[in-house]
PDB file of C-alpha atoms (C1' of nucleotides) in Angstrom:
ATOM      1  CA  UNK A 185       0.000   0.000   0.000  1.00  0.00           C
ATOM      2  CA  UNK A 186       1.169   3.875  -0.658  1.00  0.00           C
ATOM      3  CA  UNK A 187       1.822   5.898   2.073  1.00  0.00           C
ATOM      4  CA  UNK A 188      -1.540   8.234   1.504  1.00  0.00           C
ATOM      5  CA  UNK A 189      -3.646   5.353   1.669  1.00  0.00           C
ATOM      6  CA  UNK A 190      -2.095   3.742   4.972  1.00  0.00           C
ATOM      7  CA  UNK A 191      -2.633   7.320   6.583  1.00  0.00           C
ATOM      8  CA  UNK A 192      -6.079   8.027   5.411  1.00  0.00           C
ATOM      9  CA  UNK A 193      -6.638   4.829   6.805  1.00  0.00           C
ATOM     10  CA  UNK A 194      -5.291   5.366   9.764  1.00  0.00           C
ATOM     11  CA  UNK A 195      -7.077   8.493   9.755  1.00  0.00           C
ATOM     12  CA  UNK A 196     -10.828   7.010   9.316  1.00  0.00           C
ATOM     13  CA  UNK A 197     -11.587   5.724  12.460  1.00  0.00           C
ATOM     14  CA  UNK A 198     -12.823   8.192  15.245  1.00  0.00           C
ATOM     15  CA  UNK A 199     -10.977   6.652  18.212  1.00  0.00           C
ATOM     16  CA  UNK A 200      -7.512   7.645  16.147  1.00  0.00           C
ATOM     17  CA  UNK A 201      -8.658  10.861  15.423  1.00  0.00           C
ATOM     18  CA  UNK A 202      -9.837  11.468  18.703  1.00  0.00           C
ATOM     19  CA  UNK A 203      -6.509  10.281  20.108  1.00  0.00           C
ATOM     20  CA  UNK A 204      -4.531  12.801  17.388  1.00  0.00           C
ATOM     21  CA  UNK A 205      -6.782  15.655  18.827  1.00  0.00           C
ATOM     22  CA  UNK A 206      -5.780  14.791  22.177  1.00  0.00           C
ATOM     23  CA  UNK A 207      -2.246  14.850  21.380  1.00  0.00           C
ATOM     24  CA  UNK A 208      -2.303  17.681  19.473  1.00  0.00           C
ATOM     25  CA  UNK A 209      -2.238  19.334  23.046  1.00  0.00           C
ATOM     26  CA  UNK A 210       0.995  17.584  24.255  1.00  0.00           C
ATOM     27  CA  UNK A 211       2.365  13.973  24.542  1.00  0.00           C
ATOM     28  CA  UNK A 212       0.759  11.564  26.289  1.00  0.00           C
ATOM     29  CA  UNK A 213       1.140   8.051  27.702  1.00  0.00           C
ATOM     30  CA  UNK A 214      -0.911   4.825  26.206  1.00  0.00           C
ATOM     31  CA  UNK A 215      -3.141   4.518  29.595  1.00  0.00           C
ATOM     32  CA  UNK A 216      -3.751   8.502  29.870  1.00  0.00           C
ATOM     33  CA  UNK A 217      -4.511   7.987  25.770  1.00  0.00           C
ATOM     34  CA  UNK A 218      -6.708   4.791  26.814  1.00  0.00           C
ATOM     35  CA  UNK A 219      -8.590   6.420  29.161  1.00  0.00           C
ATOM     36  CA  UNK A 220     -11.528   8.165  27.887  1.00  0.00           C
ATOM     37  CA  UNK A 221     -12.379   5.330  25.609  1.00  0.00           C
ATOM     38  CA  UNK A 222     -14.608   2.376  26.639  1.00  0.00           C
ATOM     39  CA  UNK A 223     -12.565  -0.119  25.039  1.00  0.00           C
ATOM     40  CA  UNK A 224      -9.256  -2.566  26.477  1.00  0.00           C
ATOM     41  CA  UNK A 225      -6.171  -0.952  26.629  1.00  0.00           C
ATOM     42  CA  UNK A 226      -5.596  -3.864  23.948  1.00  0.00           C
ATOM     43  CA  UNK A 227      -7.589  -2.286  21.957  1.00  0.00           C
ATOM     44  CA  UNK A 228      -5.999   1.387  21.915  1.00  0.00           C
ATOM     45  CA  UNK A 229      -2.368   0.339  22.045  1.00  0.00           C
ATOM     46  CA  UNK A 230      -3.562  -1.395  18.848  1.00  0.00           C
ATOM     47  CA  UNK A 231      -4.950   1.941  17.451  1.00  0.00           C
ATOM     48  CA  UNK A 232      -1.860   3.751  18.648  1.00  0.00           C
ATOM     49  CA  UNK A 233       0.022   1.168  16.989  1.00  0.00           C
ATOM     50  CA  UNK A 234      -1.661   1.975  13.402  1.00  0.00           C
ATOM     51  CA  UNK A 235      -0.793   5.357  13.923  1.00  0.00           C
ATOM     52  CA  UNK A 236       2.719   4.589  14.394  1.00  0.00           C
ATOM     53  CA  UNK A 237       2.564   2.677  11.131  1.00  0.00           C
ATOM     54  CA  UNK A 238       1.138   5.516   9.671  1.00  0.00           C
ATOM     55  CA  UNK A 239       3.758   7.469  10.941  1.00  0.00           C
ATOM     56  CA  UNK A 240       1.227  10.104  12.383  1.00  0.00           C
ATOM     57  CA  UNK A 241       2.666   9.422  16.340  1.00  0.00           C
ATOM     58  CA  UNK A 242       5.904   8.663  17.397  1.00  0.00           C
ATOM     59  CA  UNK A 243       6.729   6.876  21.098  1.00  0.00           C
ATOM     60  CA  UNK A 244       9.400   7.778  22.896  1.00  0.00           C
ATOM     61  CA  UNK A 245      10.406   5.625  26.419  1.00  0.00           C
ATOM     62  CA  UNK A 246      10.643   6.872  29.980  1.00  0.00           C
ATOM     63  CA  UNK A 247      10.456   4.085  32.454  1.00  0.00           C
ATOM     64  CA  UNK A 248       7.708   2.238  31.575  1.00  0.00           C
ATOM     65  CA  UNK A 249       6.277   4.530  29.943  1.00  0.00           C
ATOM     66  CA  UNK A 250       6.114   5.010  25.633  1.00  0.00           C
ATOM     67  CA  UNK A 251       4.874   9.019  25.705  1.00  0.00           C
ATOM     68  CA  UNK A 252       3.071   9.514  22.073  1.00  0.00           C
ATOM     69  CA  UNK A 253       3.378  12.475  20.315  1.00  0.00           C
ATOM     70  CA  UNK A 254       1.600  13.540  16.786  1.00  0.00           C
ATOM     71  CA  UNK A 255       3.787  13.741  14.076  1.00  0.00           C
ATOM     72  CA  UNK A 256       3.004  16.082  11.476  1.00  0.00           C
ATOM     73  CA  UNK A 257       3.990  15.097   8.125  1.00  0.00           C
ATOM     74  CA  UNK A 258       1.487  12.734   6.756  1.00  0.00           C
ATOM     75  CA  UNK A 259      -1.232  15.166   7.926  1.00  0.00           C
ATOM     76  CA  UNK A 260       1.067  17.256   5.557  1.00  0.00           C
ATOM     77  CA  UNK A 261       0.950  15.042   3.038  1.00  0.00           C
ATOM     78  CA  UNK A 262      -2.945  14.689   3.161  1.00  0.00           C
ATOM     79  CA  UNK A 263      -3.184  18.187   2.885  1.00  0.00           C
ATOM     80  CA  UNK A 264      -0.756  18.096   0.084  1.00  0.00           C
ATOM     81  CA  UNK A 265      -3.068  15.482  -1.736  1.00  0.00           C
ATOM     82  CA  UNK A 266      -6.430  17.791  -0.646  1.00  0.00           C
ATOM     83  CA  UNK A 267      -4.260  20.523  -2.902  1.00  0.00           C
ATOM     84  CA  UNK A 268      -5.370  19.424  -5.974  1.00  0.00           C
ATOM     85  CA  UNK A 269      -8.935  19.496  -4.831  1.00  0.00           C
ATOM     86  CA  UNK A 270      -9.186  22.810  -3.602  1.00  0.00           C
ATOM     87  CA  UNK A 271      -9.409  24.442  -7.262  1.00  0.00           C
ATOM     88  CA  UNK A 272     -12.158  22.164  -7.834  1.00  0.00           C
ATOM     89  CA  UNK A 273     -14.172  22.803  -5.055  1.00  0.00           C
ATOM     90  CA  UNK A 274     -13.887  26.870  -5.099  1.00  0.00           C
ATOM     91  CA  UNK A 275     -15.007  26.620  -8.639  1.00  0.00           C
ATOM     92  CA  UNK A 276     -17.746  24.876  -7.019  1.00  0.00           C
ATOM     93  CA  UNK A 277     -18.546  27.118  -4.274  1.00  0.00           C
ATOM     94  CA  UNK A 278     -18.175  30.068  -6.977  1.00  0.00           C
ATOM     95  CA  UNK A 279     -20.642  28.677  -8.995  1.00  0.00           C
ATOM     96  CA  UNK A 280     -22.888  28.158  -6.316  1.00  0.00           C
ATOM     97  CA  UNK A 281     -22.874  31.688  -4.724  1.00  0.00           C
ATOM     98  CA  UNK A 282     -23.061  33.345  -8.185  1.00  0.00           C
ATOM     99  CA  UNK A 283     -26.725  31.527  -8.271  1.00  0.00           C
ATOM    100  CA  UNK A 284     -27.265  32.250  -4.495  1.00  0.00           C
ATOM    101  CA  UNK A 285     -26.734  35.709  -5.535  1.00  0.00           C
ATOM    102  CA  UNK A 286     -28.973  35.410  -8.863  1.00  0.00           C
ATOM    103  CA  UNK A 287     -31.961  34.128  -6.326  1.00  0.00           C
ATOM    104  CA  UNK A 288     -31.090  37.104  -3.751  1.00  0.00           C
ATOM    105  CA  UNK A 289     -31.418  40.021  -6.893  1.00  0.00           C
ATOM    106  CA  UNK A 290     -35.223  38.579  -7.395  1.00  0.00           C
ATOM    107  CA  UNK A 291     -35.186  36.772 -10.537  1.00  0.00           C
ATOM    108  CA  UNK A 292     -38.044  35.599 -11.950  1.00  0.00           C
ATOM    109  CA  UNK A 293     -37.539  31.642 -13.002  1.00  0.00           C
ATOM    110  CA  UNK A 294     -35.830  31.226  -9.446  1.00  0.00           C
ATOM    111  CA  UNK A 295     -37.238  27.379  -8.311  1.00  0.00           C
ATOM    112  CA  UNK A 296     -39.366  27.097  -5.337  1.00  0.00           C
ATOM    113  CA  UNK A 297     -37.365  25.114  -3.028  1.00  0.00           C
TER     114      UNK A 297
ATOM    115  CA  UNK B 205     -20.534   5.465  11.293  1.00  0.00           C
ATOM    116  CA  UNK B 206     -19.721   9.031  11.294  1.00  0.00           C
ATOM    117  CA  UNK B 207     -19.341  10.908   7.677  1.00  0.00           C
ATOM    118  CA  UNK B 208     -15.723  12.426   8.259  1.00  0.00           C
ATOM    119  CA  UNK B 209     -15.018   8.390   9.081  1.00  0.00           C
ATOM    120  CA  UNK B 210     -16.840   7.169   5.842  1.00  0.00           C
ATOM    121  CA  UNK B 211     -14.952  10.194   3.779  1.00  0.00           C
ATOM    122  CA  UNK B 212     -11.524   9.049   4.649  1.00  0.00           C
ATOM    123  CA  UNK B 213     -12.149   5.326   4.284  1.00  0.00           C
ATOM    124  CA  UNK B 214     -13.488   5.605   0.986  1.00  0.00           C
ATOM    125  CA  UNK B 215     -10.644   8.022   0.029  1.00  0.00           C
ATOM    126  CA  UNK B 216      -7.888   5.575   1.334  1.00  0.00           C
ATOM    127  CA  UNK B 217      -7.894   3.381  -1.882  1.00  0.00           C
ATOM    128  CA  UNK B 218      -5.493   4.273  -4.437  1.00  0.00           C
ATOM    129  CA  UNK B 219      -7.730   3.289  -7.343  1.00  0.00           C
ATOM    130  CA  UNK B 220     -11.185   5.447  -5.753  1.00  0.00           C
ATOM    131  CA  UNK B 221      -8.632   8.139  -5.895  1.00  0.00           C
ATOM    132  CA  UNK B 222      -7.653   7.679  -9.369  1.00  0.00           C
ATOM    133  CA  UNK B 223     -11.063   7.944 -10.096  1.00  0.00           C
ATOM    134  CA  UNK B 224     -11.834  10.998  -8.354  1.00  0.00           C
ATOM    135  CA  UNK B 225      -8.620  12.769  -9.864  1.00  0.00           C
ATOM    136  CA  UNK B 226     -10.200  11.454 -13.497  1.00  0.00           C
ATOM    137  CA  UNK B 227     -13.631  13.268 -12.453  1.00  0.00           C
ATOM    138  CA  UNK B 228     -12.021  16.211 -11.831  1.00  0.00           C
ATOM    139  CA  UNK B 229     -11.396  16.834 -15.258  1.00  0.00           C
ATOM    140  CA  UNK B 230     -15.258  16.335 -15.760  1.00  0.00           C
ATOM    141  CA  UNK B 231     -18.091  14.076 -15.774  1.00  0.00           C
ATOM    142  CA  UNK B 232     -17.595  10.216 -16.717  1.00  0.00           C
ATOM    143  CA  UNK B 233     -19.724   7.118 -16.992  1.00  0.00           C
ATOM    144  CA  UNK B 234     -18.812   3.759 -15.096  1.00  0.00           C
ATOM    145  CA  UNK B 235     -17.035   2.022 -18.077  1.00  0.00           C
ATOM    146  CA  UNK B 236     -14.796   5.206 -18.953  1.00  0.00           C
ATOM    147  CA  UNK B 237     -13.826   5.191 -15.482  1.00  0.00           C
ATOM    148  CA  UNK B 238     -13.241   1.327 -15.371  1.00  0.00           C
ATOM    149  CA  UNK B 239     -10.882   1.454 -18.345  1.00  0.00           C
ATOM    150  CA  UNK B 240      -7.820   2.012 -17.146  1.00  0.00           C
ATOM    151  CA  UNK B 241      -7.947  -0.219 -13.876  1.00  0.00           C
ATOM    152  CA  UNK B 242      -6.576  -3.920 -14.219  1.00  0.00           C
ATOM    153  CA  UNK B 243      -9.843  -5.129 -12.233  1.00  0.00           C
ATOM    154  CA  UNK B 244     -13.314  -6.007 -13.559  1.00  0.00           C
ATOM    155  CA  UNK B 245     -15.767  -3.547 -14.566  1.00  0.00           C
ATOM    156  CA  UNK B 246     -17.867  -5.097 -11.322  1.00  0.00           C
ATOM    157  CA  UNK B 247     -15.225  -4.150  -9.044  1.00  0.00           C
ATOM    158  CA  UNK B 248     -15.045  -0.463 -10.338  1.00  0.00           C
ATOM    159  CA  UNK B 249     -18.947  -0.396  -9.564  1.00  0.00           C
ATOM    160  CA  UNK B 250     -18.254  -1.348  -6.190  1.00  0.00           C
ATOM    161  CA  UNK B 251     -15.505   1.416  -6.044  1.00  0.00           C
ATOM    162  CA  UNK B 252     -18.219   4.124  -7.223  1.00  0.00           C
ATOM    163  CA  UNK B 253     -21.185   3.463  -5.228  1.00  0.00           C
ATOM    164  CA  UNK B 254     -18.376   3.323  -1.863  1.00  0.00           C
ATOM    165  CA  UNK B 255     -17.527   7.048  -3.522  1.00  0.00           C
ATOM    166  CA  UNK B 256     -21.183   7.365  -3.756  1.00  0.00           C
ATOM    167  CA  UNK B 257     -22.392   6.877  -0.202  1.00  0.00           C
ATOM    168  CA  UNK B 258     -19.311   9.129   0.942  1.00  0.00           C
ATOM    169  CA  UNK B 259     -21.020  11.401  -0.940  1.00  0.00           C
ATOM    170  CA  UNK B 260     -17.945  12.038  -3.230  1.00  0.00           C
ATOM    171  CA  UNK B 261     -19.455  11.346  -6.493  1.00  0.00           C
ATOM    172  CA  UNK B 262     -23.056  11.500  -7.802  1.00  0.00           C
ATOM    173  CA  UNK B 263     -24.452   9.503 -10.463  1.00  0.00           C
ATOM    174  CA  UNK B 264     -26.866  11.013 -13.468  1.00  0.00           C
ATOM    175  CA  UNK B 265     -28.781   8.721 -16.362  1.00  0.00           C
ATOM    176  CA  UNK B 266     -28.390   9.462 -19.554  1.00  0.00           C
ATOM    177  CA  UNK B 267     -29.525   6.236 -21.220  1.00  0.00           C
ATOM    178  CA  UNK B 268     -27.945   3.014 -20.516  1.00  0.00           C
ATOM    179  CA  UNK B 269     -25.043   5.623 -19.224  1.00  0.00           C
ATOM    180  CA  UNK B 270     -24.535   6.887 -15.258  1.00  0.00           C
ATOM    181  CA  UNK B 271     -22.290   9.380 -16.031  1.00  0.00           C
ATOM    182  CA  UNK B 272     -20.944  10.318 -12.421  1.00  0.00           C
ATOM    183  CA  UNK B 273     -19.466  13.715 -11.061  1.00  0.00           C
ATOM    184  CA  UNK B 274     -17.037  14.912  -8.469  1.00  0.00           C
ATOM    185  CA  UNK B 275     -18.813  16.294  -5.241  1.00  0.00           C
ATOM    186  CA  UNK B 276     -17.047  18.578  -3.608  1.00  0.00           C
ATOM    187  CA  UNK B 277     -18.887  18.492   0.090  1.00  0.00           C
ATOM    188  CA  UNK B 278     -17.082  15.676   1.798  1.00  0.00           C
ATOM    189  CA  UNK B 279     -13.436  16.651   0.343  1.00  0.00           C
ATOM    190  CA  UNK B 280     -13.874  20.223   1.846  1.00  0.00           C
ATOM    191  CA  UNK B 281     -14.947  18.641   4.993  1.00  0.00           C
ATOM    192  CA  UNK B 282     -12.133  17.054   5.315  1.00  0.00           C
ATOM    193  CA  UNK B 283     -10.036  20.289   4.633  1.00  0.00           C
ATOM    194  CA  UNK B 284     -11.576  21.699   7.292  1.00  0.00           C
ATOM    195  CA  UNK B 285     -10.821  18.949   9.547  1.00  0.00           C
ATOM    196  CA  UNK B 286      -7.630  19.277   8.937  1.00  0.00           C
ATOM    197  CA  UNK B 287      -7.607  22.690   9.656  1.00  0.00           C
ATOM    198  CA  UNK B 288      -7.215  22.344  13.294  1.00  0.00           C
ATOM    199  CA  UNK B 289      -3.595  20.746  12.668  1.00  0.00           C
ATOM    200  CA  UNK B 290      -2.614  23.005   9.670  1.00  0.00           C
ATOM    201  CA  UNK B 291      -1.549  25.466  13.557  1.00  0.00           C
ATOM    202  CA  UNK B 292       0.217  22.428  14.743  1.00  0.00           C
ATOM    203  CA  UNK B 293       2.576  21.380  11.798  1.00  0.00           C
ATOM    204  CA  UNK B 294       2.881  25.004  11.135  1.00  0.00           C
ATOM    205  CA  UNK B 295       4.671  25.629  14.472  1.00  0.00           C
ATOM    206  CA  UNK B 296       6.147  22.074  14.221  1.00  0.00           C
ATOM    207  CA  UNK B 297       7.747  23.505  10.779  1.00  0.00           C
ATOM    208  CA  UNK B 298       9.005  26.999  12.061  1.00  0.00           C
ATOM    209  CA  UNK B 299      10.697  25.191  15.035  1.00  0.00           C
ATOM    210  CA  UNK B 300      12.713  22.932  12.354  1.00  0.00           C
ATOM    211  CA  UNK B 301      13.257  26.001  10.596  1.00  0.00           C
ATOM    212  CA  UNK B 302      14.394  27.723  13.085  1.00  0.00           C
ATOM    213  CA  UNK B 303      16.632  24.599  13.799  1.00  0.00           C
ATOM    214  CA  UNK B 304      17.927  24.532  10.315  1.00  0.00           C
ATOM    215  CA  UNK B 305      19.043  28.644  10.447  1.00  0.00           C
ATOM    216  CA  UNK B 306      20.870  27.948  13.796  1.00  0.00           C
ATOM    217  CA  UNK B 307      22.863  25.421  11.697  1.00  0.00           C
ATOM    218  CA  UNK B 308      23.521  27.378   8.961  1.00  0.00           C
ATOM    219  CA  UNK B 309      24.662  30.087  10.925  1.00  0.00           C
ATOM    220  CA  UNK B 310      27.413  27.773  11.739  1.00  0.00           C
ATOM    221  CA  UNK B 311      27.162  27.092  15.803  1.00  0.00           C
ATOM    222  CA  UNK B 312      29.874  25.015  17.001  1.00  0.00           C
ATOM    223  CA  UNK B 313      27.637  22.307  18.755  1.00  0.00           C
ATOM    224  CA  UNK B 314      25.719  21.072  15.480  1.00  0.00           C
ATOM    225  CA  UNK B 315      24.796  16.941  14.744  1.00  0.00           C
ATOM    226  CA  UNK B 316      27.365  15.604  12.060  1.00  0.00           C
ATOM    227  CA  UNK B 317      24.711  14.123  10.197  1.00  0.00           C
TER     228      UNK B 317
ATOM    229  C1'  DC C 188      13.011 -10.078  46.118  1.00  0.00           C
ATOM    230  C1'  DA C 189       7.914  -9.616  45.704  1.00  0.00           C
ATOM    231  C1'  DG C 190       4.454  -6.953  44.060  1.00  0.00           C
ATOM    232  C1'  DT C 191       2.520  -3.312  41.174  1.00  0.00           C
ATOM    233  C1'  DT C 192       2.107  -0.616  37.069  1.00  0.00           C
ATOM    234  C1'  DA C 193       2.673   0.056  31.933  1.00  0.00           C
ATOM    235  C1'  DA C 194       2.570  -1.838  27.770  1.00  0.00           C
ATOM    236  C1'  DT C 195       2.911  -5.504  24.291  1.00  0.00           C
ATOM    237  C1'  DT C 196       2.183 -10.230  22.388  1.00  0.00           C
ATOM    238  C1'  DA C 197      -0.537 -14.185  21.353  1.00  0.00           C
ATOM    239  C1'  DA C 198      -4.548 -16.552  20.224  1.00  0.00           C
ATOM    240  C1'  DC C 199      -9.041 -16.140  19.040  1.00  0.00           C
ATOM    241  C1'  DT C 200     -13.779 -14.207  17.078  1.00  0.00           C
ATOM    242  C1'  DT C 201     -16.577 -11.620  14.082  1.00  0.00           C
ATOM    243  C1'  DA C 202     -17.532  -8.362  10.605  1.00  0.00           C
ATOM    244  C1'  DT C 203     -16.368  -6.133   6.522  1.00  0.00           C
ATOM    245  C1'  DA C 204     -13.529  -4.832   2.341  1.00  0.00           C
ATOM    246  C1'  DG C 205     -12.269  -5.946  -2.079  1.00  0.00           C
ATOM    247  C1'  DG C 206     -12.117  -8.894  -5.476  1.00  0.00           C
ATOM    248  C1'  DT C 207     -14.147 -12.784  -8.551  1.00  0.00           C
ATOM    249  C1'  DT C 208     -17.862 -14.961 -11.855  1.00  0.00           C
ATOM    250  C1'  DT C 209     -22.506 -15.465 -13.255  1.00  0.00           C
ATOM    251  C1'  DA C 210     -27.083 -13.642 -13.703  1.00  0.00           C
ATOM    252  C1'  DA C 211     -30.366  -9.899 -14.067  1.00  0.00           C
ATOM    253  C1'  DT C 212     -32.081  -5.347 -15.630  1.00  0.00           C
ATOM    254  C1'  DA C 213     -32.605  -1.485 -18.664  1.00  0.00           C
ATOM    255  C1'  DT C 214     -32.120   1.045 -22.850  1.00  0.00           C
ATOM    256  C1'  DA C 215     -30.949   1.878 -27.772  1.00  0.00           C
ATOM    257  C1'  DG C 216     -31.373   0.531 -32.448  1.00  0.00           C
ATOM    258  C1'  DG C 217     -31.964  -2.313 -36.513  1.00  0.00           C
TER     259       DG C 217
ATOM    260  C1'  DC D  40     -38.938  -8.273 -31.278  1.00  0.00           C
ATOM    261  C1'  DC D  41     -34.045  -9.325 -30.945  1.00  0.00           C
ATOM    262  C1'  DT D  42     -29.671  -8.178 -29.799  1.00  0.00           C
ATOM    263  C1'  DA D  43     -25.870  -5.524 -28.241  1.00  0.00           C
ATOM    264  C1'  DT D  44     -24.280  -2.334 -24.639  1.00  0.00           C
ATOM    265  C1'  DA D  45     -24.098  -0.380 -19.850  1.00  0.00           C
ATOM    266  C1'  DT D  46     -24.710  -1.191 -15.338  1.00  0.00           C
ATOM    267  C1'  DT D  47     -26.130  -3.469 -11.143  1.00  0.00           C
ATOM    268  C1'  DA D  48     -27.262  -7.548  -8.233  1.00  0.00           C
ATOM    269  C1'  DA D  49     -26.256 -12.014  -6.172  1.00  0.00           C
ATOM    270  C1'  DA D  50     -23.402 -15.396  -4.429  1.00  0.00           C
ATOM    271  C1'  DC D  51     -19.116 -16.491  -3.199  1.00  0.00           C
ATOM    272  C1'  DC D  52     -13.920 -16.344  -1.471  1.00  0.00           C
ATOM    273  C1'  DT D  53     -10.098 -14.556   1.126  1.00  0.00           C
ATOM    274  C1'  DA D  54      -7.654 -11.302   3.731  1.00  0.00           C
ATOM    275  C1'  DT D  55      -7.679  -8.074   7.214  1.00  0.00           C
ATOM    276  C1'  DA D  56      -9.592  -4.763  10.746  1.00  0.00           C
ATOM    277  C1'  DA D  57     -11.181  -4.281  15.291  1.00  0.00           C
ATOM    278  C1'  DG D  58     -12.263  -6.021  19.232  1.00  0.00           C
ATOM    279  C1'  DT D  59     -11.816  -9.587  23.201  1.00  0.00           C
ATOM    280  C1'  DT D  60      -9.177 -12.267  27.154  1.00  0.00           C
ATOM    281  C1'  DA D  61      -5.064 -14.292  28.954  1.00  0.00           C
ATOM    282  C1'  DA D  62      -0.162 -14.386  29.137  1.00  0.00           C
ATOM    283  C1'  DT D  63       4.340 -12.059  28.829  1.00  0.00           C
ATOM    284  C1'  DT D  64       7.860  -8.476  29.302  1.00  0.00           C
ATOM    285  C1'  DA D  65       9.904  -4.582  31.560  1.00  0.00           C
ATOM    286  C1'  DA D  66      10.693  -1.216  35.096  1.00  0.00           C
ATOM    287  C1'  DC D  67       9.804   1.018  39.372  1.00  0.00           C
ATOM    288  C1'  DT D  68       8.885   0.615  44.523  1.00  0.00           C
ATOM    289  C1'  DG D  69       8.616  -0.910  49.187  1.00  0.00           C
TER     290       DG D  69
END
DNA sequence: CAGTTAATTAACTTATAGGTTTAATATAGG
DNA sequence: CCTATATTAAACCTATAAGTTAATTAACTG
């Protein structure tokens, strides 16, 4: 798999995200990162682990502890991708308010709904 | 599921994505889009109506034809998700900016690699 | 050293994703 | 009406994602 795919994976999944908005305010241990979520810790050292794959987290070690931090390049990268996009979609938007603003002047044929 | 979850999965598949970069030169129906991909013309189906209930595509009928579109709704939501990091890796990059001008400036104490 | 805390590994279950082939549906056109 | 074309539906297979519990590893603490 390419690297944009294994992060937008990682990325669809609410825990994960959840756990990325969390450590967008600081590092964090697994159990502190486990703790809001009504799952095993199994379960989220899994999650944290397809982060790590994905290259969105790093752990460091202290003690027994493996502090997570977010990593920001494949967000980068997904922003990157979203790039290409963006042209699209403000054409879009354009299009959209220039008939928004057609309805507002009073037209005549303006549709009902 | 949440929508910002069913977004990103359907986006993490190299070949959905090839699709949406084809629609956004324009409109295409299911067999134009199926060309190029080494995979059934089935399995492309599949791929669209995943794109579909993401809500990153929509399907006409002209015909026997479903000539399907780029929707930009889900992509921009996704932007805008990403927004709350674009801070983070911003200030992430300025600190390894800043890092890279304290080497340049040539302080003794700099990593040999 | 024994016990506690933090985290991972292993083994297992269940659901779903992504592909296949075959069959069905719908429309155009002679 | 018959047939070719475009697309979807159905049934199936296989791999993997996401969770569980139980066992293991590692480090601190009294």
């Amino acid at each position: 798999m390419d690297t944009l795919s294994i992060t937008l994976s990682a990325l669809a999944d609410p825990t994960r995200r959840a756990i990325l908005a969390r450590l967008a305010n600081g590092e964090a241990s697994v159990s502190e990162l486990a703790e809001p979520f009504d799952m095993s810790l199994v379960a989220v050292s899994k999650h944290l682990k397809v982060l790590e794959k994905a290259g969105l987290i790093s752990k460091g070690r202290e003690a027994q502890w493996r502090p997570c931090r977010l990593e920001p390049k494949p967000l980068r990268q997904v922003d990157d991708w979203l790039e290409s996009y963006r042209q699209f979609w403000n054409d879009n938007l354009d299009r959209l308010e220039a008939y928004a603003a057609l309805l507002q002047k009073g037209g005549k044929n303006e549709p009902s709904n």
